Short mmCIF file of C-alpha atoms in Angstrom, two decimals:
data_model
loop_
_atom_site.label_atom_id
_atom_site.label_comp_id
_atom_site.label_asym_id
_atom_site.label_seq_id
_atom_site.Cartn_x
_atom_site.Cartn_y
_atom_site.Cartn_z
CA MET C 1 149.49 124.51 290.64
CA ILE C 2 151.75 127.42 289.76
CA GLU C 3 151.89 126.27 286.13
CA PHE C 4 148.08 126.23 286.06
CA PHE C 5 147.77 129.83 287.25
CA ALA C 6 150.65 130.99 285.05
CA SER C 7 148.85 129.67 281.99
CA SER C 8 145.86 131.94 282.69
CA ILE C 9 145.58 135.00 280.50
CA TYR C 10 144.92 137.10 283.62
CA PHE C 11 147.87 135.77 285.63
CA GLY C 12 150.12 138.80 285.08
CA LEU C 13 147.32 141.24 285.86
CA VAL C 14 146.29 139.51 289.10
CA LEU C 15 149.91 139.08 290.20
CA SER C 16 150.75 142.76 289.63
CA VAL C 17 147.64 144.10 291.35
CA GLY C 18 147.94 141.61 294.21
CA ILE C 19 151.58 142.41 294.94
CA TYR C 20 150.91 146.14 294.65
CA ALA C 21 148.04 145.88 297.16
CA LEU C 22 150.37 144.05 299.55
CA ALA C 23 153.06 146.69 298.96
CA VAL C 24 150.61 149.50 299.80
CA PHE C 25 149.66 147.69 303.02
CA ILE C 26 153.33 147.35 303.98
CA ASN C 27 154.02 151.01 303.16
CA ASN C 28 151.09 152.13 305.30
CA LYS C 29 152.60 150.19 308.20
CA TRP C 30 156.20 151.26 307.64
CA ASP C 31 156.53 154.43 305.56
CA LEU C 32 160.16 154.15 304.45
CA SER C 33 162.04 154.67 301.19
CA ILE C 34 162.55 150.94 300.80
CA THR C 35 158.84 150.24 301.34
CA THR C 36 157.66 152.48 298.50
CA PRO C 37 154.87 150.50 296.77
CA LEU C 38 156.36 150.91 293.30
CA LEU C 39 159.74 149.59 294.44
CA LEU C 40 158.27 146.71 296.43
CA THR C 41 155.98 145.74 293.56
CA THR C 42 158.85 145.66 291.07
CA ILE C 43 160.98 143.53 293.38
CA GLY C 44 158.03 141.30 294.26
CA VAL C 45 157.01 140.56 290.68
CA ILE C 46 160.58 139.86 289.54
CA GLY C 47 161.21 137.69 292.59
CA PHE C 48 158.02 135.70 292.09
CA LEU C 49 158.82 134.99 288.44
CA LEU C 50 162.38 133.93 289.28
CA ILE C 51 161.47 131.73 292.26
CA PHE C 52 158.78 129.81 290.40
CA ASP C 53 160.65 129.88 287.06
CA ILE C 54 157.76 131.49 285.20
CA PRO C 55 158.59 132.87 281.72
CA TYR C 56 158.19 136.61 281.29
CA ALA C 57 155.94 135.96 278.28
CA SER C 58 153.41 134.21 280.54
CA TYR C 59 153.40 137.17 282.90
CA GLN C 60 153.21 139.77 280.13
CA ALA C 61 150.20 138.06 278.51
CA GLY C 62 148.05 139.34 281.38
CA ALA C 63 150.08 142.29 282.62
CA LYS C 64 149.79 144.01 279.23
CA TYR C 65 146.22 144.99 280.11
CA LEU C 66 147.62 147.41 282.66
CA ASN C 67 149.05 149.39 279.73
CA TYR C 68 145.54 150.48 278.84
CA PHE C 69 145.50 152.60 281.98
CA LEU C 70 148.74 154.43 281.18
CA VAL C 71 147.20 157.04 278.89
CA PRO C 72 144.33 158.08 281.21
CA ALA C 73 146.71 157.97 284.20
CA THR C 74 149.14 160.27 282.39
CA VAL C 75 146.34 162.63 281.38
CA CYS C 76 145.35 162.84 285.06
CA PHE C 77 148.66 164.61 285.71
CA ALA C 78 147.17 167.61 283.90
CA VAL C 79 144.44 168.04 286.53
CA PRO C 80 146.63 169.38 289.38
CA MET C 81 148.56 171.44 286.83
CA TYR C 82 145.31 173.04 285.64
CA LYS C 83 144.22 173.75 289.22
CA GLN C 84 147.53 175.47 289.97
CA ILE C 85 147.87 177.23 286.59
CA GLN C 86 147.80 180.73 288.12
CA THR C 87 150.46 179.87 290.70
CA LEU C 88 152.67 178.27 288.08
CA GLY C 89 152.16 181.26 285.79
CA LYS C 90 153.69 183.58 288.39
CA TYR C 91 156.96 181.64 288.17
CA LYS C 92 156.93 180.84 284.45
CA TRP C 93 160.39 182.21 283.65
CA VAL C 94 161.94 180.71 286.76
CA ILE C 95 160.35 177.36 285.96
CA LEU C 96 161.45 177.43 282.33
CA THR C 97 165.01 178.44 283.17
CA SER C 98 165.46 175.96 286.02
CA VAL C 99 164.10 172.99 284.06
CA ILE C 100 166.26 173.74 281.01
CA LEU C 101 169.36 174.08 283.20
CA GLY C 102 168.39 170.86 284.96
CA CYS C 103 168.13 169.03 281.64
CA ALA C 104 171.53 170.33 280.56
CA ALA C 105 173.07 169.29 283.88
CA SER C 106 171.54 165.82 283.60
CA VAL C 107 172.86 165.18 280.09
CA ALA C 108 176.29 166.63 280.88
CA THR C 109 176.64 164.66 284.11
CA VAL C 110 175.72 161.36 282.47
CA ALA C 111 178.09 162.01 279.57
CA LEU C 112 180.92 163.00 281.92
CA LEU C 113 180.50 159.90 284.09
CA CYS C 114 180.44 157.67 281.02
CA TRP C 115 183.67 159.30 279.85
CA ILE C 116 185.32 158.93 283.28
CA PHE C 117 184.45 155.24 283.52
CA GLY C 118 185.22 154.56 279.86
CA LEU C 119 181.76 153.22 279.02
CA GLY C 120 181.95 154.24 275.39
CA GLU C 121 179.88 156.32 273.02
CA VAL C 122 177.02 153.86 272.58
CA ILE C 123 176.33 153.56 276.31
CA ARG C 124 176.67 157.32 276.71
CA ASN C 125 174.10 157.94 273.97
CA SER C 126 171.80 155.34 275.51
CA LEU C 127 171.85 157.05 278.91
CA ALA C 128 171.76 160.69 277.82
CA ALA C 129 167.96 160.90 278.18
CA VAL C 130 167.79 158.96 281.45
CA SER C 131 165.64 161.59 283.20
CA VAL C 132 163.06 161.97 280.43
CA THR C 133 159.78 160.09 280.18
CA THR C 134 160.10 156.79 278.28
CA ALA C 135 158.38 157.69 275.00
CA ILE C 136 160.54 160.77 274.45
CA ALA C 137 163.70 159.07 275.75
CA ILE C 138 163.34 156.29 273.18
CA GLY C 139 163.11 158.82 270.36
CA ILE C 140 166.18 160.69 271.59
CA THR C 141 168.19 157.47 271.90
CA LYS C 142 167.30 156.42 268.35
CA GLU C 143 168.45 159.79 267.03
CA LEU C 144 171.73 159.55 268.98
CA GLY C 145 172.39 155.97 267.89
CA GLY C 146 172.08 154.40 271.33
CA ILE C 147 170.50 151.13 272.46
CA VAL C 148 166.80 151.50 273.27
CA ALA C 149 166.72 148.56 275.71
CA ILE C 150 169.38 150.22 277.89
CA THR C 151 167.49 153.51 277.78
CA VAL C 152 164.21 151.93 278.87
CA PHE C 153 165.90 150.10 281.74
CA ALA C 154 167.68 153.27 282.89
CA VAL C 155 164.53 155.41 282.66
CA ILE C 156 162.48 152.91 284.66
CA LEU C 157 165.22 152.61 287.29
CA THR C 158 165.47 156.41 287.55
CA GLY C 159 161.72 156.68 287.98
CA ILE C 160 161.60 154.03 290.69
CA LEU C 161 164.44 155.70 292.61
CA GLY C 162 162.79 159.11 292.26
CA ASN C 163 159.53 157.69 293.56
CA ALA C 164 161.33 156.02 296.47
CA ILE C 165 163.64 158.80 297.64
CA GLY C 166 162.32 161.98 295.99
CA ARG C 167 160.87 163.41 299.18
CA GLN C 168 163.97 162.55 301.22
CA ALA C 169 166.24 164.03 298.56
CA CYS C 170 164.34 167.32 298.69
CA GLU C 171 164.69 167.40 302.47
CA LEU C 172 168.39 166.60 302.24
CA LEU C 173 168.91 169.44 299.76
CA GLY C 174 166.96 171.83 301.97
CA LEU C 175 164.19 172.55 299.45
CA LYS C 176 161.28 174.26 301.19
CA ASN C 177 159.28 175.77 298.34
CA PRO C 178 156.68 173.29 297.00
CA ILE C 179 157.22 174.50 293.42
CA ALA C 180 160.96 173.86 293.72
CA LYS C 181 160.34 170.38 295.11
CA GLY C 182 157.97 169.50 292.29
CA LEU C 183 160.30 170.79 289.59
CA ALA C 184 163.25 168.87 291.03
CA ILE C 185 161.33 165.60 291.18
CA GLY C 186 159.61 165.91 287.79
CA ASN C 187 162.79 167.05 286.05
CA SER C 188 164.81 164.13 287.39
CA SER C 189 162.39 161.21 287.59
CA HIS C 190 159.50 161.97 285.19
CA ALA C 191 156.08 160.31 285.69
CA MET C 192 157.03 157.86 288.44
CA GLY C 193 158.53 160.68 290.47
CA THR C 194 155.49 162.84 289.79
CA ALA C 195 153.30 160.20 291.42
CA LYS C 196 155.28 160.80 294.61
CA ALA C 197 155.13 164.58 294.14
CA LEU C 198 151.33 164.37 293.96
CA GLN C 199 151.35 162.63 297.33
CA MET C 200 153.45 165.45 298.76
CA GLY C 201 150.97 168.15 297.76
CA SER C 202 148.98 169.74 294.94
CA LYS C 203 151.60 172.39 294.16
CA GLU C 204 154.40 169.82 294.12
CA GLY C 205 152.36 167.59 291.80
CA ALA C 206 151.46 170.45 289.46
CA ALA C 207 155.07 171.65 289.17
CA SER C 208 156.31 168.11 288.65
CA SER C 209 153.75 167.48 285.90
CA LEU C 210 154.81 170.66 284.13
CA ALA C 211 158.48 169.71 284.48
CA ILE C 212 157.84 166.42 282.64
CA VAL C 213 156.61 168.29 279.57
CA ILE C 214 159.30 170.95 279.52
CA SER C 215 162.16 168.56 280.27
CA GLY C 216 161.09 166.21 277.50
CA LEU C 217 161.12 168.97 274.90
CA ALA C 218 164.28 170.60 276.28
CA THR C 219 166.28 167.37 276.43
CA ALA C 220 165.34 166.47 272.87
CA ALA C 221 166.92 169.74 271.75
CA ILE C 222 169.78 169.99 274.27
CA ALA C 223 171.13 166.43 274.42
CA PRO C 224 172.44 166.24 270.82
CA LEU C 225 173.90 169.74 271.12
CA ILE C 226 175.79 169.06 274.38
CA LEU C 227 177.16 165.73 273.14
CA TRP C 228 178.25 167.31 269.86
CA LEU C 229 179.92 170.34 271.48
CA PHE C 230 181.69 168.72 274.43
CA PHE C 231 181.91 165.00 273.82
#
């Protein structure tokens, strides 16, 4: 029976949407970091494929249709940013400075940890853009001579963690200002984190959306410079 469904071209699509719907139901019942829909869906899909020994290719044949929604979903991030453009404009220099410093701290921290644990130059270059959205991170990794597969895995993992614990992390750090919360989440966990920021509020979502853009551009310029100067 499982083989029959797995052979369907829509198997991956139905599985992803079905598990996500279940994850949302669970999260509505128990709103915890570990019940974040994105995290539960990732674990659920991987677990299902492993338990029933279904090849990833069979899943991807249907799941690939979800990719068509990525562009319009990403464009939607601009809506809250447009609505809050006047508020964001008041803090433009603070936003620009904080995001650039955040990018520098991210690259430097990753590089330092790789040096401490002796992970080598290739791994370091693959993880340097861990907090940048996937498309830009891949380009940075190629320029640095890293491994793209490691970068993609790290970026996705960072996004999932940001989505799961972004709100709690802001509370732990004592962040009260919605703009500060949004910048912190968007600068550290890109689009997946921004999805959580949008749930927190319109200002948080707008600031997080803006942080994605600035951090992508800033990291592309800063990462090679920091690695060249200090590592």
